[in-house]
Amino acid sequence: MIPFRPVCLSIWHARLMLSVRQVKQRSFPSLILLGMRFLWIHAFQLILLSILGSVFTNTNVQAQVKPFTKIYPVAKAWSKNSINAIIFRKNSLVTYKKHQYIAFYDEEGQVVLGKRRLGSENWSLITTSYSGNVKDAHNVISIMVDGTGYLHVSWDHHNNPLNYCRSTKPESLELGPKMAMTGSQESRVAYPEFYKLANGNLLFTYRNGESGKGNLILNLYDCKQQKWTTLHDNLINGEGQRNAYIQTTVDKKGVIHLSWVWRSSADVSTNHNMCYARSRDGGHTWEKSNGERYTLPITAGNAEVAARIPPNSELINQTSMATDDIGNPVIATYWKESAQDVPQYHLIYLQNDSWNVKILPFRKTNFTLSGVGTKRIPVSRPQILASRYGGRSVFYMIFRDEERKGKVSLLKVTNDQNNHWEIIDLFNEDMGAWEPTLDTELWKKKKIVNLYLQKVEQADLEGQTDFPPQMVNVLEWKP
């Protein structure tokens, strides 16, 4: 780019020299007109310098530009707590072929399903016969579509029997009867999550047992046989002293990446360490990032620690992870370093076979996570996406922060030596206690972000507010 100021000054100098030559050849009236012309040109150039000069020298301009987004309205839904807009919904939105599916609780606590053609604002919605205990924000709805087009739904869990069913036919919103998966260890289910493998089969993860004492269960669904089997009934063993709070992703090659923090009791302040495992064979065997195979079950004694974080660090559980285009994992979370005054967002990522931690120190407000149950926290748990451009990983972290007036914000950071990052707002309204969930399958295929968007409120200790039903929207953004 040619520097603007030197060019303008050169033009001004040329005009001045031309005017001097013209003065010698003009009469007095002509000189008056020439002087007025010179002053007008000079004033115009000063204005132009002021406007364009500020654009080219202000390094924060990019962070102030509103990105192109599109909003797709759906319907009003329950908003008295954060159950519809909490981060461990896997998924709230999912795309299969040319259609997108959505699920949420309405104001009566009924499970509502929706479907639209991508790009369309017209949703087909049905209110199912199923309902959930919407007074407990843990009891979320999770959905996924398998490789043959069947919609799978799980809902209403916080240490209670499994609630699961699937559609009666491919690409349908009509659900069949409630059914078991395997019939084993399905009486104390919490945090159900679906993940789609490269071959169209599904993984289903959940915690069996209570906070601080639960084990991780992993089931596999075979699309051709339409059958669930148990891959592991104790993949991560808390040994009766702790449990793992996980985040998972499946990369383009079908590798399953799993990370977790340990919690020693129901108190959030006991969260500690970030650990990691991956599977290259659909969840059957597991290994560390260096290829060393795990002896199962994974325990605190043999787990690979990606980042050592002590208890009482305001470390949050159940955040998000992703991989870039070549399979390098990145985990987004927040905690407070011993030398910091406030909790900050962190990225934990694998690069050149070693784990690294990137601190994003833009927050200024302190808070504490101590206690049990769902809490009203001034920030959301972060949602992370990753891509790769010019041989470098690029991370996109989506979050909400009261310091930014509760807007839907996105932080973009390029993983290079400059450590440059910028923040933009995708949606300028206060979203209350909303946390980001997205259409993972649409991102994988088209690199398009579709977020479940709904303003909700949350009181401490599973409390409810009097907040009326709010509109559910889908926010679309393209990097």
Short mmCIF file of C-alpha atoms in Angstrom, two decimals:
data_model
loop_
_atom_site.label_atom_id
_atom_site.label_comp_id
_atom_site.label_asym_id
_atom_site.label_seq_id
_atom_site.Cartn_x
_atom_site.Cartn_y
_atom_site.Cartn_z
CA MET A 1 0.00 0.00 0.00
CA ILE A 2 1.36 3.47 -0.95
CA PRO A 3 1.63 5.77 2.11
CA PHE A 4 -1.22 8.28 1.97
CA ARG A 5 0.38 11.28 3.70
CA PRO A 6 3.53 11.50 1.51
CA VAL A 7 1.38 11.28 -1.64
CA CYS A 8 -0.91 14.10 -0.47
CA LEU A 9 2.04 16.28 0.50
CA SER A 10 3.67 15.69 -2.89
CA ILE A 11 0.45 16.74 -4.66
CA TRP A 12 0.24 19.85 -2.46
CA HIS A 13 3.88 20.76 -3.25
CA ALA A 14 3.33 20.33 -6.98
CA ARG A 15 0.24 22.56 -6.82
CA LEU A 16 2.24 25.22 -4.96
CA MET A 17 5.06 25.26 -7.55
CA LEU A 18 2.52 25.46 -10.40
CA SER A 19 0.77 28.37 -8.68
CA VAL A 20 4.06 30.26 -8.28
CA ARG A 21 4.71 29.99 -12.03
CA GLN A 22 1.16 31.11 -12.79
CA VAL A 23 1.49 34.22 -10.57
CA LYS A 24 4.19 35.61 -12.86
CA GLN A 25 1.87 35.32 -15.87
CA ARG A 26 -1.48 36.63 -14.44
CA SER A 27 -3.13 40.05 -14.02
CA PHE A 28 -4.34 41.21 -10.58
CA PRO A 29 -8.00 40.01 -10.94
CA SER A 30 -6.74 36.68 -12.17
CA LEU A 31 -4.43 36.45 -9.19
CA ILE A 32 -7.42 36.86 -6.81
CA LEU A 33 -9.27 33.99 -8.50
CA LEU A 34 -6.11 31.89 -8.46
CA GLY A 35 -5.64 32.54 -4.74
CA MET A 36 -9.20 31.53 -3.94
CA ARG A 37 -8.75 28.35 -5.98
CA PHE A 38 -5.51 27.56 -4.14
CA LEU A 39 -7.12 28.03 -0.71
CA TRP A 40 -10.09 25.77 -1.65
CA ILE A 41 -7.76 22.98 -2.85
CA HIS A 42 -5.59 23.32 0.24
CA ALA A 43 -8.62 23.12 2.59
CA PHE A 44 -9.97 20.05 0.77
CA GLN A 45 -6.61 18.31 1.07
CA LEU A 46 -6.42 19.04 4.81
CA ILE A 47 -9.88 17.53 5.34
CA LEU A 48 -8.92 14.49 3.27
CA LEU A 49 -5.71 14.09 5.25
CA SER A 50 -7.63 14.21 8.52
CA ILE A 51 -10.19 11.58 7.48
CA LEU A 52 -8.08 9.08 5.58
CA GLY A 53 -5.00 9.59 7.69
CA SER A 54 -6.88 8.50 10.79
CA VAL A 55 -8.14 5.38 9.01
CA PHE A 56 -4.69 4.28 7.99
CA THR A 57 -3.04 4.99 11.34
CA ASN A 58 -5.70 3.67 13.75
CA THR A 59 -4.68 0.07 14.51
CA ASN A 60 -7.95 -0.63 16.36
CA VAL A 61 -10.25 0.02 13.41
CA GLN A 62 -10.72 -3.68 12.63
CA ALA A 63 -11.95 -4.38 16.15
CA GLN A 64 -14.64 -1.69 15.78
CA VAL A 65 -16.08 -2.78 12.41
CA LYS A 66 -19.36 -4.70 12.75
CA PRO A 67 -18.99 -8.05 10.97
CA PHE A 68 -21.59 -9.34 8.54
CA THR A 69 -24.07 -11.54 10.38
CA LYS A 70 -27.56 -12.82 9.65
CA ILE A 71 -30.29 -13.63 12.17
CA TYR A 72 -32.86 -16.39 11.63
CA PRO A 73 -35.78 -16.11 14.12
CA VAL A 74 -37.29 -19.38 15.39
CA ALA A 75 -39.80 -19.06 18.28
CA LYS A 76 -40.06 -17.98 21.92
CA ALA A 77 -38.81 -20.40 24.59
CA TRP A 78 -38.20 -20.89 28.32
CA SER A 79 -35.79 -18.25 29.67
CA LYS A 80 -36.15 -18.31 33.47
CA ASN A 81 -32.77 -20.05 33.70
CA SER A 82 -30.01 -20.99 31.26
CA ILE A 83 -31.13 -24.55 30.43
CA ASN A 84 -31.70 -23.72 26.73
CA ALA A 85 -28.47 -21.75 26.32
CA ILE A 86 -25.80 -23.61 28.27
CA ILE A 87 -22.54 -24.70 26.71
CA PHE A 88 -22.71 -28.47 27.23
CA ARG A 89 -25.59 -28.93 24.80
CA LYS A 90 -24.07 -31.26 22.20
CA ASN A 91 -25.80 -30.23 20.09
CA SER A 92 -28.43 -27.50 20.16
CA LEU A 93 -28.18 -27.18 16.36
CA VAL A 94 -27.10 -29.72 13.74
CA THR A 95 -27.04 -29.77 9.94
CA TYR A 96 -27.65 -32.86 7.82
CA LYS A 97 -27.36 -32.47 4.05
CA LYS A 98 -29.39 -29.33 3.18
CA HIS A 99 -31.38 -29.01 6.40
CA GLN A 100 -30.69 -27.74 9.89
CA TYR A 101 -32.33 -29.07 13.07
CA ILE A 102 -32.88 -27.33 16.40
CA ALA A 103 -34.22 -28.27 19.84
CA PHE A 104 -35.29 -26.30 22.93
CA TYR A 105 -37.75 -26.28 25.83
CA ASP A 106 -40.82 -24.09 25.41
CA GLU A 107 -42.29 -22.01 28.24
CA GLU A 108 -44.19 -25.08 29.52
CA GLY A 109 -41.07 -27.27 29.61
CA GLN A 110 -42.03 -29.31 26.52
CA VAL A 111 -39.33 -30.47 24.10
CA VAL A 112 -39.70 -28.58 20.80
CA LEU A 113 -37.97 -29.69 17.60
CA GLY A 114 -37.46 -27.61 14.46
CA LYS A 115 -36.15 -27.99 10.93
CA ARG A 116 -35.37 -25.58 8.11
CA ARG A 117 -33.64 -25.58 4.76
CA LEU A 118 -30.25 -23.88 5.05
CA GLY A 119 -30.57 -20.20 4.17
CA SER A 120 -34.33 -20.17 4.77
CA GLU A 121 -36.14 -18.23 7.50
CA ASN A 122 -39.06 -20.68 7.50
CA TRP A 123 -38.94 -23.24 10.31
CA SER A 124 -41.10 -26.33 10.66
CA LEU A 125 -41.68 -26.75 14.41
CA ILE A 126 -43.36 -29.49 16.42
CA THR A 127 -44.01 -29.67 20.15
CA THR A 128 -43.27 -33.24 21.21
CA SER A 129 -44.97 -35.24 23.94
CA TYR A 130 -41.73 -35.20 25.96
CA SER A 131 -40.91 -32.71 28.71
CA GLY A 132 -38.12 -31.97 31.16
CA ASN A 133 -37.47 -30.49 34.58
CA VAL A 134 -36.65 -27.02 33.31
CA LYS A 135 -36.16 -25.74 36.86
CA ASP A 136 -32.72 -27.42 36.87
CA ALA A 137 -30.38 -25.84 34.31
CA HIS A 138 -28.36 -29.06 34.06
CA ASN A 139 -31.24 -30.91 32.34
CA VAL A 140 -30.46 -29.85 28.78
CA ILE A 141 -31.57 -31.26 25.41
CA SER A 142 -28.86 -32.67 23.13
CA ILE A 143 -29.42 -33.73 19.50
CA MET A 144 -27.51 -35.23 16.58
CA VAL A 145 -28.35 -36.66 13.15
CA ASP A 146 -26.62 -39.92 12.21
CA GLY A 147 -25.19 -40.82 8.80
CA THR A 148 -28.51 -42.21 7.55
CA GLY A 149 -30.56 -39.17 8.54
CA TYR A 150 -32.15 -40.29 11.81
CA LEU A 151 -32.48 -37.60 14.48
CA HIS A 152 -31.34 -38.69 17.97
CA VAL A 153 -32.55 -36.81 21.06
CA SER A 154 -31.57 -37.02 24.73
CA TRP A 155 -33.01 -34.71 27.40
CA ASP A 156 -33.71 -34.04 31.09
CA HIS A 157 -30.74 -35.49 32.97
CA HIS A 158 -29.09 -34.70 36.27
CA ASN A 159 -28.29 -38.03 37.91
CA ASN A 160 -31.54 -39.69 36.78
CA PRO A 161 -32.57 -42.50 34.35
CA LEU A 162 -31.77 -42.16 30.65
CA ASN A 163 -34.23 -40.26 28.45
CA TYR A 164 -33.53 -41.08 24.82
CA CYS A 165 -35.38 -41.60 21.55
CA ARG A 166 -34.88 -41.16 17.81
CA SER A 167 -36.99 -40.13 14.84
CA THR A 168 -39.35 -42.64 13.25
CA LYS A 169 -37.76 -42.17 9.82
CA PRO A 170 -34.82 -40.30 8.25
CA GLU A 171 -34.99 -36.49 8.20
CA SER A 172 -38.21 -36.48 10.23
CA LEU A 173 -39.15 -34.55 13.37
CA GLU A 174 -41.57 -37.25 14.52
CA LEU A 175 -40.04 -39.09 17.47
CA GLY A 176 -40.53 -42.70 18.40
CA PRO A 177 -40.99 -44.04 21.94
CA LYS A 178 -38.46 -43.54 24.70
CA MET A 179 -35.95 -46.40 24.73
CA ALA A 180 -32.80 -47.70 26.39
CA MET A 181 -29.46 -47.60 24.61
CA THR A 182 -27.66 -50.63 26.03
CA GLY A 183 -29.61 -51.09 29.25
CA SER A 184 -26.43 -50.95 31.32
CA GLN A 185 -25.52 -48.16 33.75
CA GLU A 186 -28.36 -45.93 32.57
CA SER A 187 -29.96 -45.13 35.93
CA ARG A 188 -27.82 -42.12 37.00
CA VAL A 189 -27.18 -40.19 33.80
CA ALA A 190 -25.79 -36.65 33.59
CA TYR A 191 -24.43 -34.48 30.77
CA PRO A 192 -25.45 -36.49 27.66
CA GLU A 193 -23.48 -35.51 24.56
CA PHE A 194 -23.59 -36.79 20.95
CA TYR A 195 -20.67 -36.75 18.52
CA LYS A 196 -20.75 -37.78 14.87
CA LEU A 197 -17.91 -39.89 13.46
CA ALA A 198 -16.59 -39.66 9.91
CA ASN A 199 -18.47 -42.84 8.87
CA GLY A 200 -21.80 -41.48 10.14
CA ASN A 201 -21.89 -43.53 13.34
CA LEU A 202 -22.46 -41.73 16.64
CA LEU A 203 -20.73 -41.52 19.99
CA PHE A 204 -22.71 -40.85 23.14
CA THR A 205 -20.92 -39.79 26.31
CA TYR A 206 -22.35 -39.24 29.77
CA ARG A 207 -21.39 -39.29 33.42
CA ASN A 208 -22.62 -42.18 35.53
CA GLY A 209 -22.82 -41.09 39.16
CA GLU A 210 -22.72 -37.83 41.05
CA SER A 211 -20.37 -34.87 40.97
CA GLY A 212 -17.01 -35.72 42.49
CA LYS A 213 -17.59 -39.50 42.26
CA GLY A 214 -18.73 -40.26 38.70
CA ASN A 215 -17.27 -42.29 35.83
CA LEU A 216 -17.33 -41.57 32.08
CA ILE A 217 -19.45 -43.88 29.90
CA LEU A 218 -18.92 -44.09 26.13
CA ASN A 219 -21.48 -45.72 23.80
CA LEU A 220 -21.26 -46.31 20.03
CA TYR A 221 -24.20 -46.30 17.59
CA ASP A 222 -23.96 -48.37 14.40
CA CYS A 223 -26.10 -46.77 11.68
CA LYS A 224 -26.47 -49.94 9.59
CA GLN A 225 -27.56 -52.09 12.52
CA GLN A 226 -29.39 -49.23 14.28
CA LYS A 227 -27.91 -50.48 17.51
CA TRP A 228 -26.05 -49.03 20.48
CA THR A 229 -23.18 -50.85 22.17
CA THR A 230 -21.02 -49.92 25.15
CA LEU A 231 -17.46 -49.07 24.15
CA HIS A 232 -16.37 -48.26 27.69
CA ASP A 233 -18.34 -48.38 30.91
CA ASN A 234 -15.54 -46.65 32.80
CA LEU A 235 -13.28 -44.85 30.33
CA ILE A 236 -12.15 -42.28 32.89
CA ASN A 237 -12.26 -43.60 36.44
CA GLY A 238 -12.56 -41.16 39.32
CA GLU A 239 -11.70 -43.99 41.77
CA GLY A 240 -14.47 -42.79 44.07
CA GLN A 241 -12.48 -39.63 44.83
CA ARG A 242 -13.10 -37.40 41.82
CA ASN A 243 -14.83 -37.21 38.45
CA ALA A 244 -13.88 -35.89 35.02
CA TYR A 245 -15.74 -32.97 33.44
CA ILE A 246 -15.06 -33.38 29.74
CA GLN A 247 -15.01 -31.55 26.45
CA THR A 248 -14.72 -33.49 23.19
CA THR A 249 -14.31 -32.97 19.45
CA VAL A 250 -13.93 -35.19 16.38
CA ASP A 251 -11.54 -33.93 13.70
CA LYS A 252 -11.74 -34.29 9.91
CA LYS A 253 -9.89 -37.60 9.94
CA GLY A 254 -12.23 -39.05 12.55
CA VAL A 255 -9.78 -38.81 15.45
CA ILE A 256 -11.63 -38.31 18.74
CA HIS A 257 -10.02 -35.74 21.04
CA LEU A 258 -11.01 -35.71 24.69
CA SER A 259 -9.95 -33.33 27.44
CA TRP A 260 -11.14 -32.86 30.99
CA VAL A 261 -10.63 -31.26 34.38
CA TRP A 262 -10.80 -33.25 37.60
CA ARG A 263 -13.21 -32.29 40.38
CA SER A 264 -12.80 -33.73 43.87
CA SER A 265 -16.22 -32.79 45.27
CA ALA A 266 -19.43 -31.00 44.33
CA ASP A 267 -17.67 -27.68 45.02
CA VAL A 268 -16.54 -26.03 41.77
CA SER A 269 -13.43 -24.65 43.49
CA THR A 270 -11.94 -28.18 43.53
CA ASN A 271 -11.60 -28.23 39.73
CA HIS A 272 -7.96 -28.78 38.80
CA ASN A 273 -5.62 -29.72 35.92
CA MET A 274 -6.47 -30.08 32.23
CA CYS A 275 -5.88 -33.59 30.90
CA TYR A 276 -5.96 -35.12 27.41
CA ALA A 277 -6.52 -38.33 25.46
CA ARG A 278 -7.30 -39.23 21.86
CA SER A 279 -8.57 -42.21 19.90
CA ARG A 280 -7.69 -43.05 16.29
CA ASP A 281 -9.99 -46.08 16.00
CA GLY A 282 -13.45 -44.74 16.80
CA GLY A 283 -13.10 -44.80 20.58
CA HIS A 284 -11.89 -48.38 21.11
CA THR A 285 -8.31 -47.60 22.16
CA TRP A 286 -6.89 -44.39 23.58
CA GLU A 287 -3.48 -42.74 23.60
CA LYS A 288 -1.60 -39.68 24.78
CA SER A 289 -0.51 -36.88 22.45
CA ASN A 290 2.90 -38.56 21.99
CA GLY A 291 1.27 -41.80 20.80
CA GLU A 292 1.76 -43.72 24.05
CA ARG A 293 -1.20 -46.05 24.51
CA TYR A 294 -3.28 -45.72 27.67
CA THR A 295 -3.93 -48.65 29.96
CA LEU A 296 -7.65 -48.30 30.63
CA PRO A 297 -9.38 -46.97 32.55
CA ILE A 298 -7.67 -43.62 32.60
CA THR A 299 -7.07 -42.39 36.15
CA ALA A 300 -5.46 -39.40 37.82
CA GLY A 301 -2.30 -41.49 38.07
CA ASN A 302 -1.79 -42.14 34.34
CA ALA A 303 -3.58 -39.20 32.68
CA GLU A 304 -1.59 -36.86 30.43
CA VAL A 305 -1.67 -33.36 31.92
CA ALA A 306 -1.84 -30.70 29.22
CA ALA A 307 -1.82 -27.86 31.77
CA ARG A 308 -1.25 -28.04 35.52
CA ILE A 309 -3.81 -25.89 37.30
CA PRO A 310 -4.17 -26.17 41.09
CA PRO A 311 -7.49 -26.21 42.96
CA ASN A 312 -8.94 -22.85 44.04
CA SER A 313 -7.88 -21.28 40.74
CA GLU A 314 -11.43 -20.41 39.60
CA LEU A 315 -10.99 -23.05 36.88
CA ILE A 316 -14.30 -23.65 35.12
CA ASN A 317 -15.44 -27.08 33.91
CA GLN A 318 -17.15 -28.21 30.69
CA THR A 319 -15.94 -25.66 28.18
CA SER A 320 -14.97 -26.54 24.60
CA MET A 321 -12.22 -27.88 22.38
CA ALA A 322 -11.55 -28.04 18.65
CA THR A 323 -8.84 -28.94 16.15
CA ASP A 324 -7.33 -27.02 13.29
CA ASP A 325 -7.29 -28.39 9.73
CA ILE A 326 -4.35 -30.72 10.41
CA GLY A 327 -5.68 -32.10 13.69
CA ASN A 328 -3.88 -29.99 16.30
CA PRO A 329 -6.18 -29.72 19.37
CA VAL A 330 -6.96 -26.50 21.21
CA ILE A 331 -8.94 -26.14 24.46
CA ALA A 332 -10.57 -22.90 25.60
CA THR A 333 -11.30 -22.25 29.26
CA TYR A 334 -10.67 -19.71 32.00
CA TRP A 335 -8.94 -19.64 35.37
CA LYS A 336 -6.97 -17.27 37.60
CA GLU A 337 -3.19 -17.58 37.64
CA SER A 338 -1.50 -17.16 41.02
CA ALA A 339 -0.01 -13.86 39.87
CA GLN A 340 -3.31 -12.54 38.46
CA ASP A 341 -6.04 -10.56 40.19
CA VAL A 342 -8.93 -11.78 38.01
CA PRO A 343 -9.81 -14.93 36.03
CA GLN A 344 -8.72 -14.71 32.40
CA TYR A 345 -9.52 -16.75 29.33
CA HIS A 346 -6.79 -19.20 28.30
CA LEU A 347 -6.10 -21.32 25.24
CA ILE A 348 -4.31 -24.64 25.77
CA TYR A 349 -3.01 -25.99 22.47
CA LEU A 350 -0.72 -28.64 21.04
CA GLN A 351 2.05 -27.40 18.74
CA ASN A 352 5.12 -29.29 17.58
CA ASP A 353 4.24 -32.16 19.94
CA SER A 354 4.22 -30.01 23.07
CA TRP A 355 1.47 -28.31 25.05
CA ASN A 356 1.37 -24.53 25.25
CA VAL A 357 -0.80 -22.05 27.15
CA LYS A 358 -1.83 -18.68 25.73
CA ILE A 359 -3.25 -16.17 28.23
CA LEU A 360 -5.75 -13.60 26.92
CA PRO A 361 -5.44 -10.89 29.61
CA PHE A 362 -8.18 -8.43 28.67
CA ARG A 363 -10.56 -8.90 31.63
CA LYS A 364 -10.58 -6.59 34.68
CA THR A 365 -13.42 -7.88 36.91
CA ASN A 366 -12.85 -10.50 39.60
CA PHE A 367 -15.33 -13.24 40.56
CA THR A 368 -15.31 -16.57 42.38
CA LEU A 369 -16.70 -20.00 41.49
CA SER A 370 -16.75 -21.48 44.99
CA GLY A 371 -19.92 -23.39 45.85
CA VAL A 372 -22.23 -25.97 44.29
CA GLY A 373 -24.88 -25.95 41.56
CA THR A 374 -25.37 -23.66 38.59
CA LYS A 375 -24.13 -20.12 39.32
CA ARG A 376 -24.75 -16.68 37.89
CA ILE A 377 -21.31 -15.85 36.49
CA PRO A 378 -20.37 -12.56 34.74
CA VAL A 379 -18.74 -14.39 31.82
CA SER A 380 -19.76 -17.34 29.70
CA ARG A 381 -17.74 -20.44 29.20
CA PRO A 382 -15.93 -20.03 25.87
CA GLN A 383 -16.68 -21.82 22.62
CA ILE A 384 -13.60 -22.45 20.47
CA LEU A 385 -13.16 -23.01 16.74
CA ALA A 386 -9.92 -23.46 14.84
CA SER A 387 -8.75 -23.26 11.27
CA ARG A 388 -5.50 -22.85 9.43
CA TYR A 389 -4.29 -20.13 7.05
CA GLY A 390 -0.83 -19.59 5.61
CA GLY A 391 0.64 -22.47 7.61
CA ARG A 392 -0.55 -21.03 10.93
CA SER A 393 -3.40 -21.99 13.23
CA VAL A 394 -6.14 -19.41 13.67
CA PHE A 395 -8.41 -19.66 16.73
CA TYR A 396 -11.88 -18.14 17.09
CA MET A 397 -13.16 -17.91 20.67
CA ILE A 398 -16.83 -17.00 21.15
CA PHE A 399 -17.90 -15.70 24.57
CA ARG A 400 -20.10 -13.32 26.57
CA ASP A 401 -18.77 -10.92 29.20
CA GLU A 402 -20.57 -8.35 31.35
CA GLU A 403 -17.55 -6.09 30.83
CA ARG A 404 -18.64 -5.99 27.17
CA LYS A 405 -22.28 -5.38 28.18
CA GLY A 406 -23.26 -9.01 27.70
CA LYS A 407 -22.82 -8.96 23.92
CA VAL A 408 -21.96 -11.97 21.78
CA SER A 409 -18.24 -11.43 21.26
CA LEU A 410 -15.61 -13.20 19.21
CA LEU A 411 -11.86 -13.13 19.79
CA LYS A 412 -9.65 -14.02 16.84
CA VAL A 413 -6.03 -14.94 17.49
CA THR A 414 -3.39 -16.09 15.02
CA ASN A 415 -1.00 -18.56 16.56
CA ASP A 416 2.29 -16.89 15.64
CA GLN A 417 5.15 -15.10 17.36
CA ASN A 418 3.34 -11.74 17.26
CA ASN A 419 0.57 -13.04 19.53
CA HIS A 420 -1.86 -10.61 17.88
CA TRP A 421 -5.54 -10.88 18.78
CA GLU A 422 -8.63 -8.77 18.24
CA ILE A 423 -12.22 -8.81 19.51
CA ILE A 424 -15.37 -8.08 17.53
CA ASP A 425 -19.02 -8.19 18.59
CA LEU A 426 -21.26 -10.49 16.56
CA PHE A 427 -24.47 -9.36 18.30
CA ASN A 428 -24.81 -6.08 20.18
CA GLU A 429 -27.64 -6.87 22.61
CA ASP A 430 -27.23 -7.98 26.23
CA MET A 431 -27.72 -11.78 26.26
CA GLY A 432 -28.06 -12.22 30.03
CA ALA A 433 -26.64 -15.61 31.08
CA TRP A 434 -26.38 -17.05 27.54
CA GLU A 435 -23.49 -19.35 26.62
CA PRO A 436 -22.44 -20.21 23.06
CA THR A 437 -23.45 -23.48 21.39
CA LEU A 438 -23.16 -24.06 17.67
CA ASP A 439 -23.78 -26.30 14.69
CA THR A 440 -20.58 -28.38 14.69
CA GLU A 441 -21.38 -30.23 11.47
CA LEU A 442 -21.99 -27.05 9.45
CA TRP A 443 -18.65 -25.65 10.63
CA LYS A 444 -16.82 -28.84 9.68
CA LYS A 445 -18.23 -28.91 6.17
CA LYS A 446 -18.54 -25.25 5.19
CA LYS A 447 -16.64 -23.18 7.79
CA ILE A 448 -19.86 -21.31 8.58
CA VAL A 449 -20.71 -20.44 12.19
CA ASN A 450 -24.34 -20.92 13.25
CA LEU A 451 -24.97 -20.07 16.92
CA TYR A 452 -28.01 -20.84 19.06
CA LEU A 453 -29.02 -17.39 20.29
CA GLN A 454 -31.47 -16.71 23.13
CA LYS A 455 -31.38 -14.26 26.01
CA VAL A 456 -31.76 -16.14 29.30
CA GLU A 457 -31.21 -15.41 32.98
CA GLN A 458 -29.76 -17.56 35.76
CA ALA A 459 -29.92 -17.39 39.56
CA ASP A 460 -27.44 -19.10 41.88
CA LEU A 461 -28.05 -22.60 43.29
CA GLU A 462 -30.49 -23.73 40.58
CA GLY A 463 -32.69 -20.74 41.26
CA GLN A 464 -35.21 -19.33 38.81
CA THR A 465 -35.94 -15.81 37.72
CA ASP A 466 -39.21 -14.26 36.53
CA PHE A 467 -37.75 -13.65 33.08
CA PRO A 468 -40.45 -14.13 30.40
CA PRO A 469 -40.02 -16.36 27.32
CA GLN A 470 -37.51 -14.96 24.85
CA MET A 471 -37.07 -15.41 21.12
CA VAL A 472 -34.76 -18.18 19.94
CA ASN A 473 -32.65 -17.15 16.95
CA VAL A 474 -29.87 -18.65 14.88
CA LEU A 475 -26.99 -16.25 14.29
CA GLU A 476 -24.89 -16.89 11.18
CA TRP A 477 -21.36 -15.56 10.67
CA LYS A 478 -18.65 -16.39 8.15
CA PRO A 479 -14.97 -15.72 8.98
#
